[in-house]
Amino acid sequence: MVSHELQVKTKSLTYRVLIEANALSAIGSELRLLFPATRALLISDTKVFSLYGEKVMQSLAKEKWQVTTALIRPGERSKNLACASRLYDSAVAAELDRNAPVIALGGGVVGDMTGFIAATYMRGLPLVMIPTTLLAQVDSSVGGKVAVNHPGGKNLIGAIYPPRFVLIDPLVLNTLSKRQLNAGLVEMIKYGIIEDSSFFAWLEENLDNLLQNDSNYLTSAIYSSLHSKARIVETDEFELDLRRVLNFGHTIGHALEAATGYRYYLHGEAVLAGMFAAIDIAVDSGLLNKVLAVRISKLLKRVPLKKAPAGLTATAVIDKLRQDKKRQDNKIIFVLPTGIGSVAMNAVKDEQLIRKAVENYIKAQADKPG
Ligand SMILES: NC(=O)c1ccc[n+]([C@@H]2O[C@H](COP(=O)([O-])OP(=O)(O)OC[C@H]3O[C@@H](n4cnc5c(N)ncnc54)[C@H](O)[C@@H]3O)[C@@H](O)[C@H]2O)c1
């Protein structure tokens, strides 16, 4: 069985990430080693809990943990202050002390929400992440960004609050939809493009095994992805500089999500479209040569791309870009590839380049069936 571990060192603490098939059944004993507490709060969504709750609760019970569970409805609509308020009620009812871990069992929504509760309840309780989507395993569970949404925008209320332990069981991906898996693969490929050329080459060889949900290959690829993410967040935990490279594909990706009311794309699907646009802009700006652009695009094209919805216009996307929080001094800041494993932050002043790249995506996708 393939098993990997890594340490993430932040300013305030160092935490361990364990990636191992069937790791869910070890959660009770792992937490016993870490926390001198008897009680814990476990937050999940109803779908994930129905699939994996029993296994996790059995492992915790075996080590005599007294666990209060709090379940939210699956999906982004739960990620708000009203739902957080109900979770605080559960935390109060659980009579947690300061050493009691707050455990997130679920995808990015559960992770972000639980992290927000852990960061704020009793001025901070230890956070444990058990991410169950590929996106959460390779991205949101590590790095400490926690948040809830506000009607005025996504993730507007939040903090940087690193977990104390992350436990990743790649076998849970067996129940994940193909669409969700593919969206997570996009974030994985991102690490190869932005900072790890040997991982990029590995992905060129092995992407098909990942697309087929092979657990051994996924375990290795999750490790490589988190190795990159850890290096980046260790250098710039608070997103003052380097961490912004993680936003490759996200500038136009976020605008696409916003222009379609956050209902049409999965995050990774919009980011994939944003990556193609960023590659076009990088070539047109003279930052990336065409041969490398073709090589990067070839790998990305192996992940199914979501068709642009009928009626979407480049103008609608650009309007959303203008409102992007990454916009500085009237310029839109993009993360653009300059090679394989390297990117540059670039203030793109010529809006025509952006418009052309978005139109390319919309047109290429509109011509395709399905
Ligand atoms: N904190 C960060 O750094 C960061 C980074 C990227 C994204 N995010 C956030 O992550 C969220 C998206 O996360 P997501 O894509 O994981 O979505 P999600 O948490 O909504 O999960 C997607 C769906 O998959 C289901 N699911 C989860 N695990 C499953 C499994 N193993 N088997 C079957 N079904 C399963 C869930 O019930 C849900 O219906 C967004 O809110 C985004 O803002 C945060």
Short mmCIF file of C-alpha atoms and ligand atoms in Angstrom, two decimals:
data_model
loop_
_atom_site.label_atom_id
_atom_site.label_comp_id
_atom_site.label_asym_id
_atom_site.label_seq_id
_atom_site.Cartn_x
_atom_site.Cartn_y
_atom_site.Cartn_z
CA MET A 1 0.00 0.00 0.00
CA VAL A 2 1.32 3.43 -0.95
CA SER A 3 1.49 5.87 1.96
CA HIS A 4 2.92 9.38 2.14
CA GLU A 5 3.41 11.99 4.82
CA LEU A 6 4.50 15.56 4.75
CA GLN A 7 4.99 18.38 7.23
CA VAL A 8 3.74 21.90 6.66
CA LYS A 9 5.60 24.54 8.64
CA THR A 10 3.72 27.78 9.24
CA LYS A 11 4.73 30.79 11.34
CA SER A 12 2.69 29.54 14.28
CA LEU A 13 2.84 25.73 14.03
CA THR A 14 3.95 22.69 12.07
CA TYR A 15 1.33 20.17 11.02
CA ARG A 16 1.37 16.74 9.51
CA VAL A 17 -0.47 15.56 6.42
CA LEU A 18 -1.02 11.81 6.13
CA ILE A 19 -2.05 10.38 2.73
CA GLU A 20 -2.90 6.71 2.87
CA ALA A 21 -5.53 4.30 1.54
CA ASN A 22 -7.96 3.43 4.34
CA ALA A 23 -6.56 6.17 6.61
CA LEU A 24 -10.14 6.93 7.76
CA SER A 25 -10.03 3.99 10.14
CA ALA A 26 -6.95 5.43 11.86
CA ILE A 27 -8.47 8.82 12.76
CA GLY A 28 -9.29 7.89 16.39
CA SER A 29 -5.77 6.80 17.27
CA GLU A 30 -4.13 9.63 15.32
CA LEU A 31 -6.13 12.20 17.28
CA ARG A 32 -5.48 10.40 20.55
CA LEU A 33 -1.76 11.03 20.01
CA LEU A 34 -2.32 14.70 19.26
CA PHE A 35 -4.89 16.05 21.69
CA PRO A 36 -5.30 15.71 25.47
CA ALA A 37 -9.10 15.91 25.24
CA THR A 38 -12.09 13.63 25.55
CA ARG A 39 -14.63 15.55 23.47
CA ALA A 40 -14.64 16.51 19.83
CA LEU A 41 -17.00 18.16 17.36
CA LEU A 42 -17.31 16.58 13.92
CA ILE A 43 -18.83 18.64 11.12
CA SER A 44 -19.82 17.01 7.85
CA ASP A 45 -22.48 17.25 5.16
CA THR A 46 -25.35 14.79 5.06
CA LYS A 47 -24.11 13.08 1.90
CA VAL A 48 -20.52 12.54 3.03
CA PHE A 49 -21.65 11.51 6.52
CA SER A 50 -23.99 8.88 5.09
CA LEU A 51 -21.05 7.43 3.14
CA TYR A 52 -18.20 7.68 5.65
CA GLY A 53 -19.65 8.77 8.99
CA GLU A 54 -19.94 5.29 10.40
CA LYS A 55 -16.35 4.37 9.64
CA VAL A 56 -14.99 7.59 11.17
CA MET A 57 -17.27 7.43 14.23
CA GLN A 58 -16.28 3.81 14.88
CA SER A 59 -12.60 4.70 14.77
CA LEU A 60 -13.18 7.63 17.16
CA ALA A 61 -15.34 5.54 19.53
CA LYS A 62 -12.64 2.86 19.68
CA GLU A 63 -10.32 5.47 21.21
CA LYS A 64 -13.06 6.68 23.58
CA TRP A 65 -13.67 10.02 21.92
CA GLN A 66 -17.02 11.58 22.85
CA VAL A 67 -18.07 13.09 19.57
CA THR A 68 -20.89 15.51 18.83
CA THR A 69 -21.80 15.55 15.14
CA ALA A 70 -23.22 18.53 13.28
CA LEU A 71 -24.38 18.08 9.71
CA ILE A 72 -24.98 20.67 7.03
CA ARG A 73 -26.74 20.27 3.68
CA PRO A 74 -24.31 19.46 0.86
CA GLY A 75 -23.26 22.32 -1.38
CA GLU A 76 -22.12 25.92 -1.56
CA ARG A 77 -25.47 27.29 -0.37
CA SER A 78 -24.66 26.07 3.16
CA LYS A 79 -21.49 28.15 3.34
CA ASN A 80 -22.98 31.14 5.12
CA LEU A 81 -23.25 32.83 8.51
CA ALA A 82 -26.73 31.45 9.25
CA CYS A 83 -25.42 27.93 8.90
CA ALA A 84 -22.30 28.82 10.89
CA SER A 85 -24.55 30.09 13.67
CA ARG A 86 -26.23 26.67 13.91
CA LEU A 87 -22.80 25.05 14.05
CA TYR A 88 -21.84 27.31 16.99
CA ASP A 89 -24.99 26.02 18.73
CA SER A 90 -23.69 22.48 18.26
CA ALA A 91 -20.28 23.51 19.61
CA VAL A 92 -21.92 24.96 22.73
CA ALA A 93 -24.04 21.83 23.21
CA ALA A 94 -20.93 19.66 22.85
CA GLU A 95 -19.34 21.37 25.91
CA LEU A 96 -15.98 21.52 24.20
CA ASP A 97 -12.88 22.54 26.12
CA ARG A 98 -9.91 24.38 24.61
CA ASN A 99 -8.12 21.19 23.60
CA ALA A 100 -11.13 19.68 21.83
CA PRO A 101 -10.54 19.15 18.13
CA VAL A 102 -13.07 20.35 15.57
CA ILE A 103 -13.05 17.85 12.71
CA ALA A 104 -14.10 18.57 9.10
CA LEU A 105 -15.24 15.49 7.18
CA GLY A 106 -16.15 16.55 3.66
CA GLY A 107 -15.27 18.61 0.62
CA GLY A 108 -14.15 22.23 0.42
CA VAL A 109 -17.46 23.59 1.67
CA VAL A 110 -17.35 21.56 4.89
CA GLY A 111 -13.61 22.29 5.25
CA ASP A 112 -13.99 26.06 4.83
CA MET A 113 -17.01 26.21 7.18
CA THR A 114 -15.47 23.98 9.84
CA GLY A 115 -12.25 25.93 9.67
CA PHE A 116 -14.20 29.13 10.20
CA ILE A 117 -15.94 27.66 13.28
CA ALA A 118 -12.63 26.30 14.66
CA ALA A 119 -10.91 29.66 14.11
CA THR A 120 -13.56 31.66 15.92
CA TYR A 121 -15.26 29.47 18.54
CA MET A 122 -13.65 30.09 21.96
CA ARG A 123 -11.08 32.22 20.08
CA GLY A 124 -9.73 29.16 18.32
CA LEU A 125 -9.89 25.39 18.76
CA PRO A 126 -7.63 22.82 17.05
CA LEU A 127 -8.78 22.10 13.49
CA VAL A 128 -8.53 18.67 11.86
CA MET A 129 -9.22 18.21 8.17
CA ILE A 130 -10.46 14.98 6.57
CA PRO A 131 -10.99 16.16 2.99
CA THR A 132 -13.18 13.92 0.83
CA THR A 133 -13.20 15.59 -2.61
CA LEU A 134 -10.09 15.69 -4.75
CA LEU A 135 -10.24 19.50 -4.75
CA ALA A 136 -10.24 19.54 -0.96
CA GLN A 137 -7.47 16.93 -0.79
CA VAL A 138 -5.07 18.78 -3.10
CA ASP A 139 -6.01 22.34 -2.30
CA SER A 140 -8.40 23.60 0.34
CA SER A 141 -7.44 21.33 3.27
CA VAL A 142 -3.86 22.65 3.35
CA GLY A 143 -2.88 26.30 3.67
CA GLY A 144 -5.32 27.51 6.30
CA LYS A 145 -7.75 29.60 4.26
CA VAL A 146 -11.11 29.33 6.01
CA ALA A 147 -14.23 31.30 5.16
CA VAL A 148 -17.94 31.63 4.71
CA ASN A 149 -19.72 33.50 1.93
CA HIS A 150 -21.65 36.77 2.22
CA PRO A 151 -24.43 37.82 -0.18
CA GLY A 152 -21.91 40.45 -1.34
CA GLY A 153 -19.32 37.87 -2.43
CA LYS A 154 -17.69 34.49 -2.03
CA ASN A 155 -15.37 33.84 0.93
CA LEU A 156 -15.70 37.44 2.13
CA ILE A 157 -15.69 36.53 5.83
CA GLY A 158 -12.77 34.42 6.91
CA ALA A 159 -9.26 34.02 8.20
CA ILE A 160 -5.98 32.21 7.74
CA TYR A 161 -6.18 29.45 10.35
CA PRO A 162 -4.00 26.39 9.69
CA PRO A 163 -5.18 22.91 10.67
CA ARG A 164 -3.33 20.84 13.27
CA PHE A 165 -3.61 17.63 11.26
CA VAL A 166 -4.81 16.61 7.79
CA LEU A 167 -5.81 13.02 7.07
CA ILE A 168 -6.35 12.07 3.43
CA ASP A 169 -7.85 8.76 2.39
CA PRO A 170 -7.73 8.46 -1.42
CA LEU A 171 -10.23 5.56 -1.31
CA VAL A 172 -13.06 8.00 -0.56
CA LEU A 173 -12.64 9.28 -4.11
CA ASN A 174 -14.27 6.04 -5.33
CA THR A 175 -17.70 7.49 -4.55
CA LEU A 176 -16.97 10.92 -6.00
CA SER A 177 -18.66 11.80 -9.31
CA LYS A 178 -16.46 11.82 -12.40
CA ARG A 179 -17.24 15.50 -12.83
CA GLN A 180 -15.98 16.31 -9.31
CA LEU A 181 -12.88 14.17 -9.82
CA ASN A 182 -12.03 15.98 -13.06
CA ALA A 183 -12.49 19.37 -11.40
CA GLY A 184 -9.95 18.32 -8.75
CA LEU A 185 -7.52 17.08 -11.39
CA VAL A 186 -7.42 20.60 -12.83
CA GLU A 187 -6.08 21.96 -9.52
CA MET A 188 -3.55 19.13 -9.49
CA ILE A 189 -2.24 19.92 -12.98
CA LYS A 190 -1.95 23.53 -11.83
CA TYR A 191 0.95 22.61 -9.53
CA GLY A 192 2.85 21.06 -12.44
CA ILE A 193 2.41 24.21 -14.51
CA ILE A 194 3.17 26.78 -11.83
CA GLU A 195 6.10 25.22 -10.03
CA ASP A 196 6.96 21.55 -10.57
CA SER A 197 8.14 20.61 -14.06
CA SER A 198 8.95 17.01 -13.12
CA PHE A 199 5.41 16.54 -11.77
CA PHE A 200 4.14 18.02 -15.04
CA ALA A 201 6.12 15.38 -16.97
CA TRP A 202 4.80 12.68 -14.60
CA LEU A 203 1.25 13.87 -15.32
CA GLU A 204 1.86 13.65 -19.06
CA GLU A 205 2.71 9.97 -18.54
CA ASN A 206 0.09 9.11 -15.94
CA LEU A 207 -2.94 11.37 -16.30
CA ASP A 208 -5.05 8.54 -17.73
CA ASN A 209 -4.59 6.52 -14.52
CA LEU A 210 -5.79 9.52 -12.53
CA LEU A 211 -8.77 10.06 -14.84
CA GLN A 212 -9.66 6.41 -14.14
CA ASN A 213 -9.53 7.04 -10.38
CA ASP A 214 -6.60 4.67 -9.70
CA SER A 215 -5.94 5.01 -5.95
CA ASN A 216 -2.20 4.30 -6.06
CA TYR A 217 -1.56 6.90 -8.74
CA LEU A 218 -3.88 9.35 -6.97
CA THR A 219 -2.00 8.89 -3.69
CA SER A 220 1.30 9.81 -5.38
CA ALA A 221 -0.21 12.72 -7.26
CA ILE A 222 -1.93 14.10 -4.14
CA TYR A 223 1.43 13.98 -2.38
CA SER A 224 3.23 15.84 -5.21
CA SER A 225 0.47 18.45 -5.33
CA LEU A 226 0.57 19.08 -1.59
CA HIS A 227 4.34 19.14 -1.63
CA SER A 228 4.08 22.11 -4.01
CA LYS A 229 1.29 23.75 -2.05
CA ALA A 230 3.21 23.35 1.21
CA ARG A 231 6.34 24.95 -0.29
CA ILE A 232 4.29 27.92 -1.47
CA VAL A 233 2.26 28.53 1.70
CA GLU A 234 5.31 28.05 3.91
CA THR A 235 6.99 30.90 2.05
CA ASP A 236 3.94 33.15 1.99
CA GLU A 237 1.27 32.02 4.43
CA PHE A 238 -0.73 35.27 4.27
CA GLU A 239 -0.83 35.70 0.46
CA LEU A 240 1.29 38.80 0.37
CA ASP A 241 3.28 37.67 -2.62
CA LEU A 242 4.25 34.14 -3.79
CA ARG A 243 0.99 32.47 -2.73
CA ARG A 244 -0.81 34.41 -5.43
CA VAL A 245 0.71 32.03 -8.02
CA LEU A 246 -1.87 29.51 -6.81
CA ASN A 247 -4.43 31.70 -8.57
CA PHE A 248 -3.24 30.55 -12.02
CA GLY A 249 -6.41 30.18 -14.12
CA HIS A 250 -8.49 31.67 -11.32
CA THR A 251 -8.76 35.27 -12.54
CA ILE A 252 -10.91 34.43 -15.56
CA GLY A 253 -12.17 31.30 -13.78
CA HIS A 254 -13.73 33.39 -11.00
CA ALA A 255 -15.19 35.81 -13.56
CA LEU A 256 -16.79 32.89 -15.44
CA GLU A 257 -18.25 31.54 -12.20
CA ALA A 258 -19.59 34.99 -11.27
CA ALA A 259 -20.96 35.69 -14.77
CA THR A 260 -22.91 32.41 -14.59
CA GLY A 261 -24.27 32.99 -11.07
CA TYR A 262 -22.04 30.29 -9.47
CA ARG A 263 -24.50 27.65 -10.67
CA TYR A 264 -23.16 26.47 -13.99
CA TYR A 265 -19.51 25.55 -13.44
CA LEU A 266 -17.74 23.58 -10.78
CA HIS A 267 -14.83 25.68 -9.55
CA GLY A 268 -12.23 23.46 -11.29
CA GLU A 269 -14.17 23.57 -14.58
CA ALA A 270 -14.13 27.37 -14.61
CA VAL A 271 -10.44 27.38 -13.63
CA LEU A 272 -9.65 25.05 -16.54
CA ALA A 273 -11.24 27.52 -18.97
CA GLY A 274 -9.32 30.30 -17.18
CA MET A 275 -6.05 28.41 -17.68
CA PHE A 276 -6.58 28.18 -21.45
CA ALA A 277 -7.29 31.92 -21.52
CA ALA A 278 -4.17 32.67 -19.41
CA ILE A 279 -2.07 30.57 -21.81
CA ASP A 280 -3.40 32.60 -24.78
CA ILE A 281 -2.67 35.87 -22.98
CA ALA A 282 0.84 34.68 -22.05
CA VAL A 283 1.61 33.83 -25.69
CA ASP A 284 0.15 37.12 -26.99
CA SER A 285 2.16 39.05 -24.38
CA GLY A 286 5.40 37.35 -25.48
CA LEU A 287 5.87 35.60 -22.12
CA LEU A 288 5.38 32.01 -23.27
CA ASN A 289 6.65 30.41 -26.46
CA LYS A 290 4.17 28.58 -28.68
CA VAL A 291 5.84 25.18 -28.38
CA LEU A 292 5.46 25.17 -24.60
CA ALA A 293 1.94 26.61 -24.86
CA VAL A 294 0.95 23.67 -27.08
CA ARG A 295 2.54 21.19 -24.65
CA ILE A 296 0.68 22.65 -21.65
CA SER A 297 -2.61 22.86 -23.56
CA LYS A 298 -2.23 19.27 -24.74
CA LEU A 299 -2.14 18.01 -21.16
CA LEU A 300 -5.04 20.24 -20.08
CA LYS A 301 -7.15 19.13 -23.06
CA ARG A 302 -7.15 15.58 -21.72
CA VAL A 303 -9.46 16.76 -18.92
CA PRO A 304 -13.00 17.27 -20.28
CA LEU A 305 -13.73 20.98 -20.54
CA LYS A 306 -17.17 22.33 -19.66
CA LYS A 307 -18.91 23.92 -22.62
CA ALA A 308 -19.59 27.63 -22.23
CA PRO A 309 -23.31 28.19 -21.53
CA ALA A 310 -25.53 29.53 -24.32
CA GLY A 311 -25.61 33.31 -24.36
CA LEU A 312 -22.38 33.86 -22.40
CA THR A 313 -20.49 36.85 -23.81
CA ALA A 314 -16.90 38.00 -23.36
CA THR A 315 -18.31 41.36 -22.23
CA ALA A 316 -20.19 39.72 -19.33
CA VAL A 317 -17.00 37.96 -18.24
CA ILE A 318 -14.90 41.11 -18.53
CA ASP A 319 -17.46 43.08 -16.48
CA LYS A 320 -16.98 40.56 -13.68
CA LEU A 321 -13.20 40.73 -14.07
CA ARG A 322 -13.36 44.48 -13.50
CA GLN A 323 -14.92 43.81 -10.12
CA ASP A 324 -12.25 41.20 -9.29
CA LYS A 325 -10.59 41.77 -5.96
CA LYS A 326 -7.20 41.13 -7.57
CA ARG A 327 -7.60 44.22 -9.72
CA GLN A 328 -5.03 46.80 -8.72
CA ASP A 329 -4.62 50.41 -9.90
CA ASN A 330 -6.97 49.93 -12.82
CA LYS A 331 -5.07 46.89 -14.08
CA ILE A 332 -6.08 43.25 -13.94
CA ILE A 333 -3.39 41.05 -12.44
CA PHE A 334 -2.94 37.66 -14.07
CA VAL A 335 -0.76 34.69 -13.20
CA LEU A 336 0.72 33.79 -16.59
CA PRO A 337 2.83 30.75 -17.43
CA THR A 338 6.33 31.58 -18.64
CA GLY A 339 7.44 27.96 -19.02
CA ILE A 340 6.65 24.58 -17.52
CA GLY A 341 7.00 24.97 -13.77
CA SER A 342 7.23 28.76 -13.83
CA VAL A 343 4.78 31.66 -13.86
CA ALA A 344 4.89 35.45 -13.63
CA MET A 345 2.46 37.91 -12.07
CA ASN A 346 1.50 40.26 -14.82
CA ALA A 347 -0.63 43.38 -14.91
CA VAL A 348 -2.38 43.02 -18.25
CA LYS A 349 -3.22 46.54 -19.43
CA ASP A 350 -4.48 45.67 -22.90
CA GLU A 351 -8.08 44.58 -22.40
CA GLN A 352 -8.21 43.40 -26.04
CA LEU A 353 -5.83 40.54 -25.19
CA ILE A 354 -8.18 39.42 -22.42
CA ARG A 355 -11.26 39.79 -24.62
CA LYS A 356 -9.64 37.75 -27.41
CA ALA A 357 -8.70 34.95 -24.97
CA VAL A 358 -12.21 34.77 -23.50
CA GLU A 359 -13.78 34.85 -26.97
CA ASN A 360 -11.48 31.99 -28.03
CA TYR A 361 -12.78 29.84 -25.18
CA ILE A 362 -16.43 30.72 -25.80
CA LYS A 363 -16.12 30.16 -29.54
CA ALA A 364 -14.16 26.89 -29.32
CA GLN A 365 -16.66 25.50 -26.87
CA ALA A 366 -19.77 26.76 -28.68
CA ASP A 367 -18.63 24.85 -31.78
CA LYS A 368 -18.51 21.58 -29.84
CA PRO A 369 -21.45 19.26 -29.23
CA GLY A 370 -22.65 18.35 -25.71
N1 LIG B 1 -9.78 27.14 1.51
C1 LIG B 1 -9.21 27.06 0.33
O1 LIG B 1 -8.02 27.25 0.16
C2 LIG B 1 -10.08 26.70 -0.85
C3 LIG B 1 -9.48 26.40 -2.08
C4 LIG B 1 -10.31 26.02 -3.13
C5 LIG B 1 -11.68 25.95 -2.95
N2 LIG B 1 -12.22 26.25 -1.73
C6 LIG B 1 -13.68 26.16 -1.51
O2 LIG B 1 -14.06 24.81 -1.67
C7 LIG B 1 -15.45 24.77 -2.00
C8 LIG B 1 -15.68 23.74 -3.07
O3 LIG B 1 -15.27 22.50 -2.56
P1 LIG B 1 -15.66 21.11 -3.26
O4 LIG B 1 -15.45 21.22 -4.72
O5 LIG B 1 -14.97 20.06 -2.51
O6 LIG B 1 -17.24 21.06 -3.09
P2 LIG B 1 -18.22 20.50 -1.95
O7 LIG B 1 -17.60 20.53 -0.63
O8 LIG B 1 -19.50 21.22 -2.15
O9 LIG B 1 -18.42 18.99 -2.37
C9 LIG B 1 -19.02 18.71 -3.61
C10 LIG B 1 -20.06 17.62 -3.50
O10 LIG B 1 -19.41 16.36 -3.36
C11 LIG B 1 -19.98 15.63 -2.28
N3 LIG B 1 -18.89 14.78 -1.78
C12 LIG B 1 -17.81 15.15 -1.05
N4 LIG B 1 -16.99 14.13 -0.88
C13 LIG B 1 -17.57 13.06 -1.48
C14 LIG B 1 -17.18 11.70 -1.68
N5 LIG B 1 -16.02 11.23 -1.24
N6 LIG B 1 -18.03 10.89 -2.35
C15 LIG B 1 -19.21 11.36 -2.85
N7 LIG B 1 -19.60 12.63 -2.73
C16 LIG B 1 -18.79 13.47 -2.06
C17 LIG B 1 -20.48 16.68 -1.32
O11 LIG B 1 -21.50 16.17 -0.51
C18 LIG B 1 -20.98 17.74 -2.30
O12 LIG B 1 -22.29 17.40 -2.73
C19 LIG B 1 -15.84 26.19 -2.40
O13 LIG B 1 -16.63 26.75 -1.40
C20 LIG B 1 -14.50 26.92 -2.50
O14 LIG B 1 -14.63 28.28 -2.16
C21 LIG B 1 -11.45 26.61 -0.70
#
